[in-house]
PDB file of C-alpha atoms in Angstrom:
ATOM      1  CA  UNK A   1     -14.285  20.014  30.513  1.00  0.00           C
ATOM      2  CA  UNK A   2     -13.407  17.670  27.315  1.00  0.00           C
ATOM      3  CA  UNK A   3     -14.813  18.092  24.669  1.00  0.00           C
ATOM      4  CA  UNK A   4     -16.415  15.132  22.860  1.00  0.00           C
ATOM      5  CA  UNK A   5     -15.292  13.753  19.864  1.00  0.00           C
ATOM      6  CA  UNK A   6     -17.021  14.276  16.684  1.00  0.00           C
ATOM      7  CA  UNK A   7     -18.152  11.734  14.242  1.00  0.00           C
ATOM      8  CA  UNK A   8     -18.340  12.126  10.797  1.00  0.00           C
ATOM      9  CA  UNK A   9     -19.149  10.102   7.830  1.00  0.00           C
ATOM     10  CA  UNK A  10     -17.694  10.290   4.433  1.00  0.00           C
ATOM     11  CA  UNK A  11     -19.954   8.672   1.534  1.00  0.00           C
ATOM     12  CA  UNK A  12     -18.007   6.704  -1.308  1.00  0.00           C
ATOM     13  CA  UNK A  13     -18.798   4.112  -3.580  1.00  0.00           C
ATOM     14  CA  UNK A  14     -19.091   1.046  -1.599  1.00  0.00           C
ATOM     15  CA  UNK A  15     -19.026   0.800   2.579  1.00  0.00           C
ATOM     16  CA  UNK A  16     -18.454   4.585   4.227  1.00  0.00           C
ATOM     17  CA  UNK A  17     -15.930   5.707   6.023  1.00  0.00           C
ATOM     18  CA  UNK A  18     -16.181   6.831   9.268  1.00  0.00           C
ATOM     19  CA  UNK A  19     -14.072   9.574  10.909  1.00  0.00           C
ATOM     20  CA  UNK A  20     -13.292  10.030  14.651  1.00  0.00           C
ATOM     21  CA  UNK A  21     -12.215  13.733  15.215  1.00  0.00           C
ATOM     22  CA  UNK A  22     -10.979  13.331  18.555  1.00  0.00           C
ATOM     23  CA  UNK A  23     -10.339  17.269  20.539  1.00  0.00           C
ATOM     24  CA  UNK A  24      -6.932  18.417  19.659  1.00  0.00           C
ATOM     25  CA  UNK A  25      -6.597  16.747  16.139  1.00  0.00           C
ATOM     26  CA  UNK A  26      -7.028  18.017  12.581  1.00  0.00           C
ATOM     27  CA  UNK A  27      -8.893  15.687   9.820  1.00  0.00           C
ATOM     28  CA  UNK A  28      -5.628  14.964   8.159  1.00  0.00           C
ATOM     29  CA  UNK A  29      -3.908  13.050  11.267  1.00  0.00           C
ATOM     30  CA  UNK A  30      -7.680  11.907  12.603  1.00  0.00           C
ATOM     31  CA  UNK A  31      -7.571   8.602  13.474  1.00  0.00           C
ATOM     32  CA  UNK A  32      -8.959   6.452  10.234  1.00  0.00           C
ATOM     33  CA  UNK A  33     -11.589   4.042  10.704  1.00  0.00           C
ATOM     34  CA  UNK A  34     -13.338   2.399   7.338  1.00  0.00           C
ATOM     35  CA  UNK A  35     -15.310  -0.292   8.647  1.00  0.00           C
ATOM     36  CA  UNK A  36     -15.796  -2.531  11.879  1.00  0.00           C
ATOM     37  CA  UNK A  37     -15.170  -5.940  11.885  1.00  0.00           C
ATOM     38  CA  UNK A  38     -18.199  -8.673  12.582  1.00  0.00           C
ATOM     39  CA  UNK A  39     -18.028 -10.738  15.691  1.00  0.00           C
ATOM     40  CA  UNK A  40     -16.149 -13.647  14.715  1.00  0.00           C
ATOM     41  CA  UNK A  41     -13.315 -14.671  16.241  1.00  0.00           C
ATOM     42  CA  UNK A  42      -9.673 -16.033  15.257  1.00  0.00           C
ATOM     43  CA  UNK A  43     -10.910 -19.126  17.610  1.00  0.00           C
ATOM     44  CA  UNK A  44     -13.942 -19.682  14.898  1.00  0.00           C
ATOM     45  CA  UNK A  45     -11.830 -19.102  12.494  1.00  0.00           C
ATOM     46  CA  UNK A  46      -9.232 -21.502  13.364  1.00  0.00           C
ATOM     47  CA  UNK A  47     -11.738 -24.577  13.485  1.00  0.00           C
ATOM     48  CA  UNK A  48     -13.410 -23.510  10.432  1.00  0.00           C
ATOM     49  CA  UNK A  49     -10.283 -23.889   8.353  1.00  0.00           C
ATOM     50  CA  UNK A  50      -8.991 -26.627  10.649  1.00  0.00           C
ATOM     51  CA  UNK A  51     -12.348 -28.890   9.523  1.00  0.00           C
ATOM     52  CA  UNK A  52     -11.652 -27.139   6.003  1.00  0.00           C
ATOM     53  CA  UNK A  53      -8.034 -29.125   5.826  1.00  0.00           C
ATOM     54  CA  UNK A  54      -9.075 -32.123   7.683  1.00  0.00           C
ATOM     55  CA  UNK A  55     -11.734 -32.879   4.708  1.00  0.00           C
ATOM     56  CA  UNK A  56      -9.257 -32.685   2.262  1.00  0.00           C
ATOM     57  CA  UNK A  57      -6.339 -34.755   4.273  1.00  0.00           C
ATOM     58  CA  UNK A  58      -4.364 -31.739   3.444  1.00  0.00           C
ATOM     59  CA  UNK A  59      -2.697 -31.434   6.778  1.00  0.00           C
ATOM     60  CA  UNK A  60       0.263 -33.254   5.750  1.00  0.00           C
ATOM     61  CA  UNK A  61       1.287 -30.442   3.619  1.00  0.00           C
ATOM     62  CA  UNK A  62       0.961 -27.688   6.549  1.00  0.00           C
ATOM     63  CA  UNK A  63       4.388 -27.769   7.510  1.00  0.00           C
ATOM     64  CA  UNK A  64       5.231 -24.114   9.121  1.00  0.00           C
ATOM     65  CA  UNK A  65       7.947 -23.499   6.647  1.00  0.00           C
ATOM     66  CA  UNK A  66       5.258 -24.514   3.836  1.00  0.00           C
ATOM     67  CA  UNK A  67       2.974 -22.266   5.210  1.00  0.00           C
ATOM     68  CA  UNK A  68       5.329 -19.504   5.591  1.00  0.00           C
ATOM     69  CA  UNK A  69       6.192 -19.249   1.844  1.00  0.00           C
ATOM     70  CA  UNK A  70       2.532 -19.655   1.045  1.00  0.00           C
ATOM     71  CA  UNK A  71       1.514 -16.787   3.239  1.00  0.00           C
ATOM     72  CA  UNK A  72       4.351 -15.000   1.776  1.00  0.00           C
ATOM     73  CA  UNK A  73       3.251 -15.305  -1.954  1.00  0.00           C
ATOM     74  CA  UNK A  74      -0.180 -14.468  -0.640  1.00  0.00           C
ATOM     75  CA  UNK A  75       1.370 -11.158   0.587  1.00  0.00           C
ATOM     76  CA  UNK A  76       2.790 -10.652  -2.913  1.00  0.00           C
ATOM     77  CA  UNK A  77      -0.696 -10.202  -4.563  1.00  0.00           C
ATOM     78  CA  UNK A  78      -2.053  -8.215  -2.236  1.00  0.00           C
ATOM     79  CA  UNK A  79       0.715  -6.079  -3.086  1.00  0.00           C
ATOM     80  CA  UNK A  80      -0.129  -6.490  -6.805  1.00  0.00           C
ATOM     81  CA  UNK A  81      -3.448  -5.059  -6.460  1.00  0.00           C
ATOM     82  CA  UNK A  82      -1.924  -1.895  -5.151  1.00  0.00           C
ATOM     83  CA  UNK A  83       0.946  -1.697  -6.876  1.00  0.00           C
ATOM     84  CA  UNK A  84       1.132   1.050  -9.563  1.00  0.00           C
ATOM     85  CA  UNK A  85      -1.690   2.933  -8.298  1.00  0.00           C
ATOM     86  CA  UNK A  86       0.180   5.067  -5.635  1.00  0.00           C
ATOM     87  CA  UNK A  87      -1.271   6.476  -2.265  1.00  0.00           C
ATOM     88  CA  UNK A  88      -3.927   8.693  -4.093  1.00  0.00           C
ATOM     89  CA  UNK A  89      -4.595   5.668  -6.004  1.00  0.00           C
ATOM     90  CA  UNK A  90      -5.329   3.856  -2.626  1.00  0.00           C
ATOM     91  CA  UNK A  91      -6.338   6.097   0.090  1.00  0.00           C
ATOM     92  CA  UNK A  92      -7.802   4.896   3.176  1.00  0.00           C
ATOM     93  CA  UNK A  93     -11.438   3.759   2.256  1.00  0.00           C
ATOM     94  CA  UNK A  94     -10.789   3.209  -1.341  1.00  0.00           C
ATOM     95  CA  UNK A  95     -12.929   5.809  -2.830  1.00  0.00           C
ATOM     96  CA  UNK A  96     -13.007   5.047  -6.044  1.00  0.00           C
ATOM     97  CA  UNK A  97     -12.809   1.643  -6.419  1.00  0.00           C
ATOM     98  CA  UNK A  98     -15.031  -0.631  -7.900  1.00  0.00           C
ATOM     99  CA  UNK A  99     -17.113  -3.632  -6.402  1.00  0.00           C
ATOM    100  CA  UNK A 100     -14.627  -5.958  -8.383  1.00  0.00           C
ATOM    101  CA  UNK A 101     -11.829  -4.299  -7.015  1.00  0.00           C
ATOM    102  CA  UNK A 102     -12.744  -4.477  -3.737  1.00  0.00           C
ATOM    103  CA  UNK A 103     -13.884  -8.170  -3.499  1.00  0.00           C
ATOM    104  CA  UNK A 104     -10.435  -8.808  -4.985  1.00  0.00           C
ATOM    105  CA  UNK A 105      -8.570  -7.017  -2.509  1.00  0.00           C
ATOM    106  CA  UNK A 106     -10.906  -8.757   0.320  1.00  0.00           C
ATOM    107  CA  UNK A 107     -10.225 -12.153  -1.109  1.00  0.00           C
ATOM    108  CA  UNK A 108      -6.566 -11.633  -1.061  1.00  0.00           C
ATOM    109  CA  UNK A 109      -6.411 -10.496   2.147  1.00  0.00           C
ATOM    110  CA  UNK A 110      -8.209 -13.640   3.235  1.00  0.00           C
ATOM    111  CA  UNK A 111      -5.840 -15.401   1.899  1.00  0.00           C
ATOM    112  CA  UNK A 112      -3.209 -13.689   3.990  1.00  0.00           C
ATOM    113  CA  UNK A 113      -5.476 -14.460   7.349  1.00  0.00           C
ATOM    114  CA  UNK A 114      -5.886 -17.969   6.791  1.00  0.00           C
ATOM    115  CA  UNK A 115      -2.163 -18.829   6.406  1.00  0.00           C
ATOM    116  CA  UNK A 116      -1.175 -16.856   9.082  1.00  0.00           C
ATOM    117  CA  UNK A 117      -4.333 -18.527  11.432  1.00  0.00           C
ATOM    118  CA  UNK A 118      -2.942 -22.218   9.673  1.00  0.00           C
ATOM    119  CA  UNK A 119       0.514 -21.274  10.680  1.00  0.00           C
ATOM    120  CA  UNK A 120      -0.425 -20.462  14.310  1.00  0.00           C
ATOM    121  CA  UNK A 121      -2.637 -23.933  14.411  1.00  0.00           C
ATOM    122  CA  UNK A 122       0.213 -26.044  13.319  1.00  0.00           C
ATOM    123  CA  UNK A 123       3.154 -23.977  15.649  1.00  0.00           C
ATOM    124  CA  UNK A 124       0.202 -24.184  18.723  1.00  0.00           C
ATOM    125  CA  UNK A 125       0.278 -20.454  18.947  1.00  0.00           C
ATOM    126  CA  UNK A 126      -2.535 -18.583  20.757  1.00  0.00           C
ATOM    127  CA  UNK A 127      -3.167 -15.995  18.330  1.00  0.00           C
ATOM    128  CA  UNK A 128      -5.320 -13.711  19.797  1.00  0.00           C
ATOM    129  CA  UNK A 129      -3.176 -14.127  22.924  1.00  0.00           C
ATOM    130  CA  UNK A 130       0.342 -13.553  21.116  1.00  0.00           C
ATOM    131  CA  UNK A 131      -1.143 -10.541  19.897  1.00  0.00           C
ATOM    132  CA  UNK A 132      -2.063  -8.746  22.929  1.00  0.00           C
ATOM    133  CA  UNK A 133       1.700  -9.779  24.422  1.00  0.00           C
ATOM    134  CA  UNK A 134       2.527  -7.920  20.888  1.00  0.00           C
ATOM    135  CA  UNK A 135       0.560  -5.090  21.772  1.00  0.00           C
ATOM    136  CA  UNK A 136       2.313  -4.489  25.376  1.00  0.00           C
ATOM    137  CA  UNK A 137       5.525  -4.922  24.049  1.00  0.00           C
ATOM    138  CA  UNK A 138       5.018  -2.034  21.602  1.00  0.00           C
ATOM    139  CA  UNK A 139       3.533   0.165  24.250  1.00  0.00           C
ATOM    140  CA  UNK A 140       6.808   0.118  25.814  1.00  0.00           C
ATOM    141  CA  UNK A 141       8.898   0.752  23.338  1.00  0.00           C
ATOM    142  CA  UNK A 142       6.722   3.342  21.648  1.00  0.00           C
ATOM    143  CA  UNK A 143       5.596   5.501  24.552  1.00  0.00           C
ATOM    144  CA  UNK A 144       2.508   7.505  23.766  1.00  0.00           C
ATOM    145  CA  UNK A 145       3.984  10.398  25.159  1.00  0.00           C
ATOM    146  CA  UNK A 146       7.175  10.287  22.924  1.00  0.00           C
ATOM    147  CA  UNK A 147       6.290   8.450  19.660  1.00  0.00           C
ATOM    148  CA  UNK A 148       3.238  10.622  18.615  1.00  0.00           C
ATOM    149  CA  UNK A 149       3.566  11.868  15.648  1.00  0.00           C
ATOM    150  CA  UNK A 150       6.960  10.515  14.715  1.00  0.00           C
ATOM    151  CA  UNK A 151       7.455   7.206  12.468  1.00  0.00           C
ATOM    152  CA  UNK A 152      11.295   6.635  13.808  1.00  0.00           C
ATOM    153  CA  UNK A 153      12.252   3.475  14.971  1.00  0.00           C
ATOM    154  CA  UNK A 154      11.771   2.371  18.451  1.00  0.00           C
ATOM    155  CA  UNK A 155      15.496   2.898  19.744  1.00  0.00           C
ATOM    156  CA  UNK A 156      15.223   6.540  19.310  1.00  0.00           C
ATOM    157  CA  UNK A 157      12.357   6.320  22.214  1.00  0.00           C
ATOM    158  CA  UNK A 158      14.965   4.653  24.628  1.00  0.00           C
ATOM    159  CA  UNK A 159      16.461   8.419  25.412  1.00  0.00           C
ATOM    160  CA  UNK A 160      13.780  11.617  25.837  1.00  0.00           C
ATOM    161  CA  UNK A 161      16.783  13.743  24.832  1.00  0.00           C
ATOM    162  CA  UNK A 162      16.586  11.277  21.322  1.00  0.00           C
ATOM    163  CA  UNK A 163      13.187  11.912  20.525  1.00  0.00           C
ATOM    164  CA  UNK A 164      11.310  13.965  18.299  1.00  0.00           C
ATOM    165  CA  UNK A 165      10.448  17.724  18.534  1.00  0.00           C
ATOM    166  CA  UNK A 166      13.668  18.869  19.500  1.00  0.00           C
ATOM    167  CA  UNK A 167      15.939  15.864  19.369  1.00  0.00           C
ATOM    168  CA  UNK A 168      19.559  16.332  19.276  1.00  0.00           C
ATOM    169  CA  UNK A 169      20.912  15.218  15.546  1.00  0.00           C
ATOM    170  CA  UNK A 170      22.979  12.136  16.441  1.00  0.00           C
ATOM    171  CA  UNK A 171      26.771  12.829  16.609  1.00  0.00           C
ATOM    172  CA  UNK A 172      28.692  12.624  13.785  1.00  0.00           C
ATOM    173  CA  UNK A 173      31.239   9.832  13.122  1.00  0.00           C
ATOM    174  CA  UNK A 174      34.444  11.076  13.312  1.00  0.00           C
ATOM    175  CA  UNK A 175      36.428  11.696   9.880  1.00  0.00           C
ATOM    176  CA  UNK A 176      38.341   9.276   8.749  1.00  0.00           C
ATOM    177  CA  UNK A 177      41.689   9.612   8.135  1.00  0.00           C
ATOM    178  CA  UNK A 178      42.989  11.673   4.931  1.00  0.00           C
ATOM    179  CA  UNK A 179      44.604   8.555   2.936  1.00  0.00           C
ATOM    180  CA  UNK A 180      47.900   9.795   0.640  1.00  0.00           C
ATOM    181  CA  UNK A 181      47.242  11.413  -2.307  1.00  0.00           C
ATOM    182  CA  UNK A 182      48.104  10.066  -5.024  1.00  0.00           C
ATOM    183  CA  UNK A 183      50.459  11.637  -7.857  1.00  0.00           C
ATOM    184  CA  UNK A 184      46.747  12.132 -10.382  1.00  0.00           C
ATOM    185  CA  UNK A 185      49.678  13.801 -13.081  1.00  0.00           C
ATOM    186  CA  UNK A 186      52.442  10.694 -13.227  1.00  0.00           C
ATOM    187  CA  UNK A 187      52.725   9.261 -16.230  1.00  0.00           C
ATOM    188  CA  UNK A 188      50.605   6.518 -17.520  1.00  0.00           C
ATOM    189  CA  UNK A 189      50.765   3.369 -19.423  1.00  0.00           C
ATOM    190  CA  UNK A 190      50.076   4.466 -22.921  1.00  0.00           C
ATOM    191  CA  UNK A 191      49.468   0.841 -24.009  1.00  0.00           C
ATOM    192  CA  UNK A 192      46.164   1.223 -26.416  1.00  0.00           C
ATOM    193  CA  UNK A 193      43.259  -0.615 -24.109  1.00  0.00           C
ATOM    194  CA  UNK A 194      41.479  -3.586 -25.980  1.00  0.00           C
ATOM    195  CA  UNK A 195      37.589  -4.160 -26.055  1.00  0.00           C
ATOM    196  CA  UNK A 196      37.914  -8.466 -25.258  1.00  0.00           C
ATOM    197  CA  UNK A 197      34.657  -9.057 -27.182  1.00  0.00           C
ATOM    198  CA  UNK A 198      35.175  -7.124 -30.655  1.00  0.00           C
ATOM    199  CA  UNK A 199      39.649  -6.876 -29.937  1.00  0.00           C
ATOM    200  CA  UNK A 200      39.225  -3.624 -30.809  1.00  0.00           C
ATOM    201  CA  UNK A 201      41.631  -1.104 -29.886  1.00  0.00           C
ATOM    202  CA  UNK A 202      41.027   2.173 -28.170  1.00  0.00           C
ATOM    203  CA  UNK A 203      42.534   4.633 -27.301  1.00  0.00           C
ATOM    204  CA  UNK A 204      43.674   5.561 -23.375  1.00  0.00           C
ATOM    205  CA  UNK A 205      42.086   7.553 -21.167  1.00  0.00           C
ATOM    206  CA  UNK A 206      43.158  11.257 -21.344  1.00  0.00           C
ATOM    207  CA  UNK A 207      45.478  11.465 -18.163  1.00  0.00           C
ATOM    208  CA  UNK A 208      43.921  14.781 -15.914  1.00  0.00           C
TER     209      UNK A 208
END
């Protein structure tokens, strides 16, 4: 029979983190889950900031390559509030953190959403729809059965004889061909060499 799997909670500073020890797994590679999102939806989202915009006549500015570079300098500052702090520094969870610290990461991240919500508005892409496509195509190229575990990229899954555990190395390029050899001991131009800022001169380079 199969055994269930075991919840556990881990107390820190701030929300707690929940662990799901599924049968078969060890805490490290457990999957991670810190918190679970509320109910709303991208939809409610989407006419929130839509009547956001359209009080502000702002939608004149919302052109996708605008938004693009917006979202992108968004993604910048989330990246600044991890930077320097390395993966101890940031574990999943955050222990550690402050209250601060957290709302600042939360309000960047925000950030992120909403252009990337704006941008699908303004392109008339079903989000939540595009997604799910998303999350098909990656099932097929990263087959349960031969991407667990392993972080290579997708080709390697095209070929079960490519794939972790026991994958052939991929074949070496052949050598390329031995150019001449120079003569390293002919003579050389003993002309003194010249520095062009200072017109210095220097000495040449002793010959091997």
């Amino acid at each position: 029979s199969r055994l269930p799997a075991i919840r556990v909670q881990l107390h820190f500073p701030g929300p707690f983190v929940t662990l799901m020890l599924l049968p078969g797994l060890s805490a490290r590679h457990a999957p991670l889950r810190c918190a679970e999102f509320s109910g709303t939806s991208l939809e409610q989202l989407r006419q929130a900031q839509a009547a956001f915009v359209d009080e502000r006549e702002w939608s004149q500015f919302h052109t996708p390559r605008s938004l693009a570079l917006a979202m992108v300098g968004e993604v910048g500052e989330v990246c600044e509030l991890l930077q320097w702090r390395g993966d101890a520094g940031a574990s999943p969870g955050l222990p550690g953190w402050t209250d601060d610290e957290r709302e600042a990461l939360a309000d960047e991240l925000s950030d992120v959403l909403s252009y990337v919500v704006r941008l699908a508005d303004v392109t008339d892409i079903d989000l939540p729809e595009a997604f799910l496509r998303k999350v098909e195509k990656n099932r097929a190229k990263y087959p349960s059965e031969r991407a667990r575990g392993s972080a290579a990229k997708y080709p390697r899954y095209a070929d079960p004889a490519g794939v972790a555990g026991g994958a052939a190395a991929p074949a070496a390029a052949p050598a390329a061909a031995a150019r001449p050899r120079r003569d390293s001991r002919r003579a050389r131009t003993a002309q003194p060499r010249t520095c062009a800022r200072s017109r210095r001169s220097w000495p040449p380079l002793r010959s091997p």
